Tab-separated table of C-alpha atoms in Angstrom:
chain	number	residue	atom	x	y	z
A	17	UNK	CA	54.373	-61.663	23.846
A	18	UNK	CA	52.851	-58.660	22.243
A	19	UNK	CA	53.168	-54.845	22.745
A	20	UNK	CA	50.995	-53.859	24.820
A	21	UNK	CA	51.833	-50.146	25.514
A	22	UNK	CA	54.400	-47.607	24.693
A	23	UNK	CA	55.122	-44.411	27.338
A	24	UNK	CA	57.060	-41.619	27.054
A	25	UNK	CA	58.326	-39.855	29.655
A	26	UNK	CA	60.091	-36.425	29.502
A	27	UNK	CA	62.248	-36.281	32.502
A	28	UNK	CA	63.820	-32.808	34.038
A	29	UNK	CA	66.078	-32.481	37.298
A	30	UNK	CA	68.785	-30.422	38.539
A	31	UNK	CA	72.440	-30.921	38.980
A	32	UNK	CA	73.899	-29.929	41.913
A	33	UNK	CA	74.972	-26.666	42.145
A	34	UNK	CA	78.806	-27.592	43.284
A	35	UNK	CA	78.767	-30.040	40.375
A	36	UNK	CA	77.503	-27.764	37.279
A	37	UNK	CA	79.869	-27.079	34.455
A	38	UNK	CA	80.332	-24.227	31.336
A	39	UNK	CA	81.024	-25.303	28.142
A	40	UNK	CA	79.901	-24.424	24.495
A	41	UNK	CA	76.096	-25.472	25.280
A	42	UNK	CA	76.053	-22.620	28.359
A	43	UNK	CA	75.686	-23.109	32.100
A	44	UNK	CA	74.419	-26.351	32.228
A	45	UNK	CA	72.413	-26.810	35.603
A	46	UNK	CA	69.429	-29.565	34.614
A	47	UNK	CA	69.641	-32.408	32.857
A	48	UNK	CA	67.025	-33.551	30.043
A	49	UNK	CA	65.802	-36.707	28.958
A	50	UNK	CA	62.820	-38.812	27.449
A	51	UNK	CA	62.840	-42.052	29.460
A	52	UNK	CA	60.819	-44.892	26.934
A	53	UNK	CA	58.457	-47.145	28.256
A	54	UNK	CA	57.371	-50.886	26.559
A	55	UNK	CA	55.144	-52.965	28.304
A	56	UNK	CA	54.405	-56.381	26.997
A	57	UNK	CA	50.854	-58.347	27.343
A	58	UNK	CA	52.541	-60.319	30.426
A	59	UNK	CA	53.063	-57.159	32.519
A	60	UNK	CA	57.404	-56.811	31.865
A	61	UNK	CA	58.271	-53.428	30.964
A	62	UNK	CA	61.808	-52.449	28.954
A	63	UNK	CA	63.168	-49.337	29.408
A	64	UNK	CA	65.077	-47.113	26.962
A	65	UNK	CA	66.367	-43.552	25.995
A	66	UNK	CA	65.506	-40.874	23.584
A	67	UNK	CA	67.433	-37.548	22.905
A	68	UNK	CA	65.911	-34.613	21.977
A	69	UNK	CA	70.403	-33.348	21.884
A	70	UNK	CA	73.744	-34.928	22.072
A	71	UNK	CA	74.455	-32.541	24.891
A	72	UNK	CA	72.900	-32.460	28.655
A	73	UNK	CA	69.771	-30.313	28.020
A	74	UNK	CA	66.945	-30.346	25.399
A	75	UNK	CA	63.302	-29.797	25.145
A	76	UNK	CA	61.532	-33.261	25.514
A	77	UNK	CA	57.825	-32.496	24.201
A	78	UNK	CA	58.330	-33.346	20.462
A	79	UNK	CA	59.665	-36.937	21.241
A	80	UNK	CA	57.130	-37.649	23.799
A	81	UNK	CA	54.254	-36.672	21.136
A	82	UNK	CA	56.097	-38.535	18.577
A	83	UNK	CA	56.454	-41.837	20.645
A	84	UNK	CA	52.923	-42.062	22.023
A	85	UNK	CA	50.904	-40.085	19.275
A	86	UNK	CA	52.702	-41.397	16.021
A	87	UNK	CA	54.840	-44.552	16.570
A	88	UNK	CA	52.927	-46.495	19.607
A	89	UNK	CA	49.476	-46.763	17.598
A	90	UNK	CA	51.382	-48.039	14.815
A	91	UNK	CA	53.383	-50.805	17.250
A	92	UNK	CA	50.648	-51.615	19.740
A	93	UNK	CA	49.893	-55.029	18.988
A	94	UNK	CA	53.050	-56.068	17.360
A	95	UNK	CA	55.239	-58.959	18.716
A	96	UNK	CA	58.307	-57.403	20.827
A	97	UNK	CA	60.606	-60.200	20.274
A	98	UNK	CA	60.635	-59.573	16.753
A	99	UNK	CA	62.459	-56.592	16.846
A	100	UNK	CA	63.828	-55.717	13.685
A	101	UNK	CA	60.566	-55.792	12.270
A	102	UNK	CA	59.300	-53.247	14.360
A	103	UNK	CA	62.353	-51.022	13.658
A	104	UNK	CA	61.891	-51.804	9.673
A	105	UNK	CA	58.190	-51.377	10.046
A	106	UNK	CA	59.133	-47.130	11.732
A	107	UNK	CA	61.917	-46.603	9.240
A	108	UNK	CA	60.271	-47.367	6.097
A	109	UNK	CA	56.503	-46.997	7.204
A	110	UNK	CA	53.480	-47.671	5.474
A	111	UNK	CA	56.070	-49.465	2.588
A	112	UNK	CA	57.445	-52.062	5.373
A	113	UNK	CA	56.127	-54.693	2.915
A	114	UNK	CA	58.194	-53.711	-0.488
A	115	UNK	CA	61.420	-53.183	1.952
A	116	UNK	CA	60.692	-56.732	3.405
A	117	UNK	CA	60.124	-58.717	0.312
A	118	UNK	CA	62.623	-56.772	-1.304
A	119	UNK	CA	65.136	-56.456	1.090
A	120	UNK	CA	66.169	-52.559	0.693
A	121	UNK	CA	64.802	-49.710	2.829
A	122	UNK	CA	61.990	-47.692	1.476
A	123	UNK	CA	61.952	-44.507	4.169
A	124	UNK	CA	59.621	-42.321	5.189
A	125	UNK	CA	60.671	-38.712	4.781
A	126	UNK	CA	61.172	-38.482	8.940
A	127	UNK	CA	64.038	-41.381	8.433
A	128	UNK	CA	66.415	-38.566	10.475
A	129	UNK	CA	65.559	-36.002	13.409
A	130	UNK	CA	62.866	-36.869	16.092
A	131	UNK	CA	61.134	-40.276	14.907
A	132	UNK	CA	64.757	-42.111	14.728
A	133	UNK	CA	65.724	-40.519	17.625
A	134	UNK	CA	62.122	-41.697	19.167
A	135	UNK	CA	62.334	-45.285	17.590
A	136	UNK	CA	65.828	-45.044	19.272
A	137	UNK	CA	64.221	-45.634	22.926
A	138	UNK	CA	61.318	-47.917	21.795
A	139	UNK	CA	64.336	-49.980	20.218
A	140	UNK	CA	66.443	-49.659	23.194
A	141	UNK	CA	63.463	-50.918	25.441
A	142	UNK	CA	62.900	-53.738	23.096
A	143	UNK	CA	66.292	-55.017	23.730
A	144	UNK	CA	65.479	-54.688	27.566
A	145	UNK	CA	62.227	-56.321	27.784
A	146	UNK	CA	63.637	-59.146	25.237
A	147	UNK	CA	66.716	-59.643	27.681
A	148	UNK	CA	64.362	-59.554	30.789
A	149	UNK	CA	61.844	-61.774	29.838
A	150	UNK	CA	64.497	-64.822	28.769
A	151	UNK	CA	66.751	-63.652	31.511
A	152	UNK	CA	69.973	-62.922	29.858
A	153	UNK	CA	71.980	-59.498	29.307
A	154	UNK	CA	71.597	-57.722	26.095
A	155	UNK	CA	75.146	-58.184	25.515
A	156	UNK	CA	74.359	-62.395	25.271
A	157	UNK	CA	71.674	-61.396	22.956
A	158	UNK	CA	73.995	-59.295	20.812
A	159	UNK	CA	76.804	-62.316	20.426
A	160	UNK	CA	78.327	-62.478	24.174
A	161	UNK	CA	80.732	-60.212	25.974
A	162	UNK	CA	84.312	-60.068	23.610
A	163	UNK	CA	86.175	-59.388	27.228
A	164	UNK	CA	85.767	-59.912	31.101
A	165	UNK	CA	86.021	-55.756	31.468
A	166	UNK	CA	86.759	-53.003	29.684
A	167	UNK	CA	88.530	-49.813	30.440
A	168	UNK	CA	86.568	-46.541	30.914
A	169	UNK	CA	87.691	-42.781	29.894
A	170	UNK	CA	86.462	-40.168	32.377
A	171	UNK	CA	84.331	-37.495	30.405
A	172	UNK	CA	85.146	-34.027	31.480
A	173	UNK	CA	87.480	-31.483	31.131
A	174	UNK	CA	85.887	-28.215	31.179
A	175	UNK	CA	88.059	-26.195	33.376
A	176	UNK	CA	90.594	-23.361	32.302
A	177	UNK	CA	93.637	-22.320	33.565
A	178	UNK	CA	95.925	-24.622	36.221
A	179	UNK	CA	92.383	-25.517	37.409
A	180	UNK	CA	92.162	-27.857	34.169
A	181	UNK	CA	95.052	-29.832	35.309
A	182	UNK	CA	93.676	-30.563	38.703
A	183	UNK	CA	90.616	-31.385	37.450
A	184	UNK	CA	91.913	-33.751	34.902
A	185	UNK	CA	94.417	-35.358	37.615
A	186	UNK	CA	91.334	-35.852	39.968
A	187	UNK	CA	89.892	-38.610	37.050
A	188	UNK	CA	93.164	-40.172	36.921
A	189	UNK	CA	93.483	-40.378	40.702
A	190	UNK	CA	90.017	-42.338	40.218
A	191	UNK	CA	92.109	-44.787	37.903
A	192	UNK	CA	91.021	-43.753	34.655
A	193	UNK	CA	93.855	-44.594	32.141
A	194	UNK	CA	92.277	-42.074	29.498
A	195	UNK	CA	90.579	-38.866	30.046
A	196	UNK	CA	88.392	-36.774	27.610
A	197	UNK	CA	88.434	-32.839	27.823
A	198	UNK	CA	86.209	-29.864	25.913
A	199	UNK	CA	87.757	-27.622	23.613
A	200	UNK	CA	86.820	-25.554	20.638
A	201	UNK	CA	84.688	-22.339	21.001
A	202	UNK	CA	84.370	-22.316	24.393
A	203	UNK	CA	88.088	-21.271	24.405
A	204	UNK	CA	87.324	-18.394	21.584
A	205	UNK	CA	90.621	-18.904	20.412
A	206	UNK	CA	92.795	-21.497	18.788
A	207	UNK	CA	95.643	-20.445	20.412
A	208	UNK	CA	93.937	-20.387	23.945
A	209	UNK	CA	92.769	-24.628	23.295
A	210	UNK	CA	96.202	-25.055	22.546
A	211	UNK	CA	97.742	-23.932	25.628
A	212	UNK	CA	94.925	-25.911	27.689
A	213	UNK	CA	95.665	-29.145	25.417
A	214	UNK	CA	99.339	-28.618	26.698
A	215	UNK	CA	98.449	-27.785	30.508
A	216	UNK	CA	96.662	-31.261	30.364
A	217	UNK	CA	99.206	-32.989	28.834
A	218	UNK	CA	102.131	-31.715	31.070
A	219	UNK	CA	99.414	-32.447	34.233
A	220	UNK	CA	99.117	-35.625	32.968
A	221	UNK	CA	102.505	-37.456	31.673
A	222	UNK	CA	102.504	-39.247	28.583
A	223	UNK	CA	101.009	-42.476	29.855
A	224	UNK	CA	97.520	-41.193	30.240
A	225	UNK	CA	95.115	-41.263	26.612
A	226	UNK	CA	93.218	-37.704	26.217
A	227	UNK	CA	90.648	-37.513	23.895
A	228	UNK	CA	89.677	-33.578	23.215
A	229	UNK	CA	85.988	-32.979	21.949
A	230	UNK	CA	85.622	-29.855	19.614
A	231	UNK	CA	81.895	-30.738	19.901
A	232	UNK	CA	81.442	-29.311	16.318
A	233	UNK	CA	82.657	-25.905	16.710
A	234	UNK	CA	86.281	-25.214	14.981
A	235	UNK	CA	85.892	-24.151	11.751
A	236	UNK	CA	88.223	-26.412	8.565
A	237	UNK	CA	90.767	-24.130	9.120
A	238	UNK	CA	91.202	-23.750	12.960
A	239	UNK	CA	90.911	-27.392	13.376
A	240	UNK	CA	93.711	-28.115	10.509
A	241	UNK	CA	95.408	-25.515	12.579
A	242	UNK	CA	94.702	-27.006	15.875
A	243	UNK	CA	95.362	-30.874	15.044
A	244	UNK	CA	99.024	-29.810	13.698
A	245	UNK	CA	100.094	-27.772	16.571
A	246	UNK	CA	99.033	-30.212	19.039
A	247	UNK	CA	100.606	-33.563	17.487
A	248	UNK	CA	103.454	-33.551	19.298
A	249	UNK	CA	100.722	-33.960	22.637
A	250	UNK	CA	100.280	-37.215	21.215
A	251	UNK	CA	96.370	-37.441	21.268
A	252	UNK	CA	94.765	-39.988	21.797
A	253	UNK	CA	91.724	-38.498	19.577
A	254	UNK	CA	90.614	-34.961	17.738
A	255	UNK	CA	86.432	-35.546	18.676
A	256	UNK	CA	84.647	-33.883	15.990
A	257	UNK	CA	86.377	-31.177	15.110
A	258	UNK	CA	83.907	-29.240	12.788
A	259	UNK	CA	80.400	-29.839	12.221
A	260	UNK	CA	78.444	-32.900	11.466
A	261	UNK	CA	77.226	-31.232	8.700
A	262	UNK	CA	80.782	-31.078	6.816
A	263	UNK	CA	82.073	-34.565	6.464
A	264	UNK	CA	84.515	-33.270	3.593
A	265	UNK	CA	85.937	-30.709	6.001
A	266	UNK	CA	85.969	-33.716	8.389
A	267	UNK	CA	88.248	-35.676	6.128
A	268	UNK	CA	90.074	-32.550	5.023
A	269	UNK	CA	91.635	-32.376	8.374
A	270	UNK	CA	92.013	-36.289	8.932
A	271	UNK	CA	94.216	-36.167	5.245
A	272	UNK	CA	96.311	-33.402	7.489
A	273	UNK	CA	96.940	-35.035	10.865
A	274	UNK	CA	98.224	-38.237	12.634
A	275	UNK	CA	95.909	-37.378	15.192
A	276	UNK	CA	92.817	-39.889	14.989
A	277	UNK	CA	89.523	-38.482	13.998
A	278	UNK	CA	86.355	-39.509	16.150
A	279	UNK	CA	82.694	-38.583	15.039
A	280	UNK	CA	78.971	-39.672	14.944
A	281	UNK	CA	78.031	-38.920	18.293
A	282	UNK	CA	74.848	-36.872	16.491
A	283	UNK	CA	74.718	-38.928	13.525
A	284	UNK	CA	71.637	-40.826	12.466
A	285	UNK	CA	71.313	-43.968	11.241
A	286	UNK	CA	74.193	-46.786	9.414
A	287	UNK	CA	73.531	-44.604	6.072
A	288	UNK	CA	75.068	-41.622	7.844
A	289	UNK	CA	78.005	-43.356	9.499
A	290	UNK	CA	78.572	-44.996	6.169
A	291	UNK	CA	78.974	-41.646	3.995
A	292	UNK	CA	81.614	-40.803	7.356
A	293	UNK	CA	83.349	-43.824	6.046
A	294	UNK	CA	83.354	-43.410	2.140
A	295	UNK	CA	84.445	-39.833	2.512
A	296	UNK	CA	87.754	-40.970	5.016
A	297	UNK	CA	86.551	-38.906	7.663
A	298	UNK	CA	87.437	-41.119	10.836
A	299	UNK	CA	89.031	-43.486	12.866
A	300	UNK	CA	86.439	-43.735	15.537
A	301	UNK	CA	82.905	-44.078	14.963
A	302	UNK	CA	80.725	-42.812	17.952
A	303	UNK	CA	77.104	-43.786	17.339
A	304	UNK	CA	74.807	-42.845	20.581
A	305	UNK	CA	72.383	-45.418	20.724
A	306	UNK	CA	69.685	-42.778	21.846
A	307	UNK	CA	69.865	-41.190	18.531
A	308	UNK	CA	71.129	-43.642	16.004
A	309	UNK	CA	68.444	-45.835	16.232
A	310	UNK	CA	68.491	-47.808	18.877
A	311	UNK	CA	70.829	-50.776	19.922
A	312	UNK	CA	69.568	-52.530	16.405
A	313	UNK	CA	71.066	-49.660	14.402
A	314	UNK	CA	74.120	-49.431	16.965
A	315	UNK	CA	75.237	-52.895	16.335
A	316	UNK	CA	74.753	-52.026	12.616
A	317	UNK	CA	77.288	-49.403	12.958
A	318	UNK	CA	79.493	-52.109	14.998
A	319	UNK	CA	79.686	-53.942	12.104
A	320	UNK	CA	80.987	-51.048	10.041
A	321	UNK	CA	83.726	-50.317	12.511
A	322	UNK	CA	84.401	-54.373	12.565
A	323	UNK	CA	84.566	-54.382	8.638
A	324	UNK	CA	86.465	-51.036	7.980
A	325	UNK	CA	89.060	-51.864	11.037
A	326	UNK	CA	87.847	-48.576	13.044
A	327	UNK	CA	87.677	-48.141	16.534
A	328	UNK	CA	83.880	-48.213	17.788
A	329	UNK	CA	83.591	-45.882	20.903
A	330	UNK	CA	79.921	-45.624	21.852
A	331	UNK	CA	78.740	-42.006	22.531
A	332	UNK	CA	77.774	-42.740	26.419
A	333	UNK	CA	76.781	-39.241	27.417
A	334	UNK	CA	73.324	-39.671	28.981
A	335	UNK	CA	70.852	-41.467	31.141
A	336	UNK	CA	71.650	-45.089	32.827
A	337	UNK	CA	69.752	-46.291	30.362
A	338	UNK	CA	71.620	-44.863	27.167
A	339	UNK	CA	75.206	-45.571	29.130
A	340	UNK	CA	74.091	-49.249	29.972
A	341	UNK	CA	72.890	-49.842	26.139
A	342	UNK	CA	76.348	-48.200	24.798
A	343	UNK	CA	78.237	-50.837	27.505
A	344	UNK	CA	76.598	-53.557	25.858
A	345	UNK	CA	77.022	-53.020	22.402
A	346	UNK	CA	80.905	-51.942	23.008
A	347	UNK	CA	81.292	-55.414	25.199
A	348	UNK	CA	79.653	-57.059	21.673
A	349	UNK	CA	82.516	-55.771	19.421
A	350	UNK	CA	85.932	-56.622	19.204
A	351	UNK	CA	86.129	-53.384	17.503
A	352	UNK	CA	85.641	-51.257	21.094
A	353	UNK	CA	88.572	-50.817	23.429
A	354	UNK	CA	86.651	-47.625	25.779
A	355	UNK	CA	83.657	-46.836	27.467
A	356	UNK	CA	82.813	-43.190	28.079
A	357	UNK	CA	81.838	-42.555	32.149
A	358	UNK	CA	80.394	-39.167	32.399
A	359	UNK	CA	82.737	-36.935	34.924
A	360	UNK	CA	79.859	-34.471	35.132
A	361	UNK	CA	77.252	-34.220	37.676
A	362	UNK	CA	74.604	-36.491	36.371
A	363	UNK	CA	71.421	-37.473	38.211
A	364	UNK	CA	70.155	-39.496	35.288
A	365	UNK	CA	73.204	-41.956	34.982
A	366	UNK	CA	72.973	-42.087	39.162
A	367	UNK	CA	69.897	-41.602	40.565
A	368	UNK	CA	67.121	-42.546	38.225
A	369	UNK	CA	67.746	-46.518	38.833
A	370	UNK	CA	68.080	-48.137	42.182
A	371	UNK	CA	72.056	-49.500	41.557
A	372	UNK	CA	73.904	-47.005	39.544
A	373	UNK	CA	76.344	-48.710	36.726
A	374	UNK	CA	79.345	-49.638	38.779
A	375	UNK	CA	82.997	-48.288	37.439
A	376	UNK	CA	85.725	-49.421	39.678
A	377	UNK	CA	89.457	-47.915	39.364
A	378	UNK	CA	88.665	-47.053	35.719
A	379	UNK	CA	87.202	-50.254	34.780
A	380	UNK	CA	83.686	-51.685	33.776
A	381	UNK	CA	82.852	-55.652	33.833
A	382	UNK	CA	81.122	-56.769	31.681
A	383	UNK	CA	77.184	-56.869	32.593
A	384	UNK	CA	75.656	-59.566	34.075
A	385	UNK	CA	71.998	-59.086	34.705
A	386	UNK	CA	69.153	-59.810	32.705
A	387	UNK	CA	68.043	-57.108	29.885
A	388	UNK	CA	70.273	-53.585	30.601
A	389	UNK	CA	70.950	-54.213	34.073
A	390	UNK	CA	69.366	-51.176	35.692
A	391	UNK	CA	66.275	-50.593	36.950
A	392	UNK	CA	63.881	-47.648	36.920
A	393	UNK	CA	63.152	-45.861	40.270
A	394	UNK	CA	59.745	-45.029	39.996
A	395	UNK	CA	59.785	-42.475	42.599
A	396	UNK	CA	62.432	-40.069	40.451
A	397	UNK	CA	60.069	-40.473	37.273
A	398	UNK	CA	57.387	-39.212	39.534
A	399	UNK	CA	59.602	-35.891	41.225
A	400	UNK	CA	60.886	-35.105	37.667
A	401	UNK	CA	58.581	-35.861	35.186
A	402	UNK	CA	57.821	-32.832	32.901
């Protein structure tokens, strides 16, 4: 079957009042999203994501443009089953030819940013549609499941004060064995994280994993400051602790802690997760498979974890659609032991399909249904399209 259209969608809706959170990115009170659309010449449709941010908000309009103005003329037409090819044919553009007879990438000077982050969802759907139309789960396509289920972290954490601890305990009372909590600016000083690292650490015992997120924002030194002061917390990760930008900073504080290192969550591409590697930077790699370029890309990166003996924790902050694709791939590797489940009020990872991805006492099986599992509800594309 051919391509036989590409849609974009940019998707806006608001998150309950009562369910809203503050962290570095602001008051966050909508969620933002660019829901990808592939429809084959037999009528199935695949459905991905694209980000226009790692975070929960993000102007949509450049993605959209991108995906039906720039990439869908050049795809229309193409066979979706053949998938790779039409993620080679994006990446390396009107040289596809001399990167597939030679077999090395040739890329066009947008081969980071908005078009990988647009051939991210047109990738994604691929996968969907593909899985769909011969009626298996992406995760057969992608090798099989590794395991029956798979443990989930609960994604939160933003609260100050004793408030932090009851928040926290609330996940585990859900049966998360590992919980994720913000730090970094949003505390405006070192010393301040610290004392909320140990609040949720005394809150919690020491059986329960937390993961703290810096989400970019310590600065080489703060972060060299922060991991030493907090190892006796045994954590179960630092989450990029400075900058993407600074992957020598990165592996200037890994050389200085026990503490693992996780990053990637905004990183593009293999290449970039590979100079994360070469440079020491990290025990986890976090690739977002509505940035990195797609699933195709994602299971790239897999295979880096796989062959450098790092843990592969798919970033999962997002839509149904970019959760479901990270479940697969992490259910593909033998490399993945967690699944992120956003804590936060979310109307994209729960409302925008019919059945919402199902996490029961802080565990996920692995999927079952053909393509990603989820299914669009047309009637919340049509309240909250932009």
């Amino acid at each position: 079957m051919k391509i036989k259209a590409i849609n974009a969608y940019w998707l806006r809706c608001p998150i309950p009042p009562g369910r809203q959170w503050r962290s570095d990115y602001g008051h966050l009170t909508h969620f933002d999203m660019t829901l990808v659309e592939v429809v084959d010449e037999g009528g199935m449709t695949g459905y991905g994501e694209a980000k226009a941010a790692v975070g929960a908000t993000g102007a949509c309009a450049s993605i959209v443009t991108c995906i039906e103005q720039e990439l869908a003329p050049q795809l229309v037409g193409q066979e979706a089953s053949n998938i790779t090819a039409v993620w080679d044919t994006v990446y390396n553009g009107s040289r596809y030819h001399y990167a597939r007879d030679r077999g090395r990438v040739f890329p066009i000077l947008g081969n980071r940013g908005t078009t990988v982050s647009a051939l991210s969802g047109i990738d994604t759907a691929l996968w969907d549609l593909k899985g769909k139309r011969l009626d298996l789960p992406v995760v057969e396509l992608l090798g099989g499941a590794c395991r029956e289920s798979m443990a989930c972290y609960a994604s939160g954490g933003w609260a100050d004060g004793d408030a932090l601890g009851d928040q926290l305990k609330s996940y585990v009372d859900h049966g998360y064995g590992g919980i994720k909590m913000r730090v970094g600016v949003m505390d405006h000083t070192v010393r301040h994280t610290i004392a909320r690292t140990e609040v949720a650490r005394k809150a919690l015992g020491p059986s329960i994993d937390i993961m703290v997120d810096a989400h970019g924002t310590f600065s080489v030194t703060e972060a060299r400051r922060y991991a030493r002061l907090t190892e006796d917390l045994d954590l179960y990760w630092f989450e990029e602790p400075v900058t993407s930008d600074n992957k020598t900073g990165t592996a200037e504080i890994r050389r200085g802690t026990t503490t693992p290192i996780a990053a990637g969550e905004s990183e593009f591409t293999r290449f970039d997760f590979r100079d994360l590697i070469t440079a020491g930077a990290v025990d986890v790699l976090q690739p977002d498979c509505a940035i990195v370029g797609g699933i195709t890309e994602a299971r790239r990166v897999a295979a880096l974890a796989e062959t450098y003996q790092l843990e592969l924790a798919p970033h999962c902050w997002g839509s149904a659609f970019s959760f479901m694709a990270g479940v697969h791939l992490a259910f593909s590797s033998s490399s993945a032991h967690y699944i992120e489940h956003s804590l936060g009020g979310n109307p994209l990872l729960y409302d925008l399909v019919k059945e919402a991805p199902v996490v029961k006492d802080g565990r996920i099986r692995a999927p079952q249904r053909p393509g990603l599992g989820v299914e669009v509800d047309g009637e919340f594309i049509r309240k909250f399209r932009v």
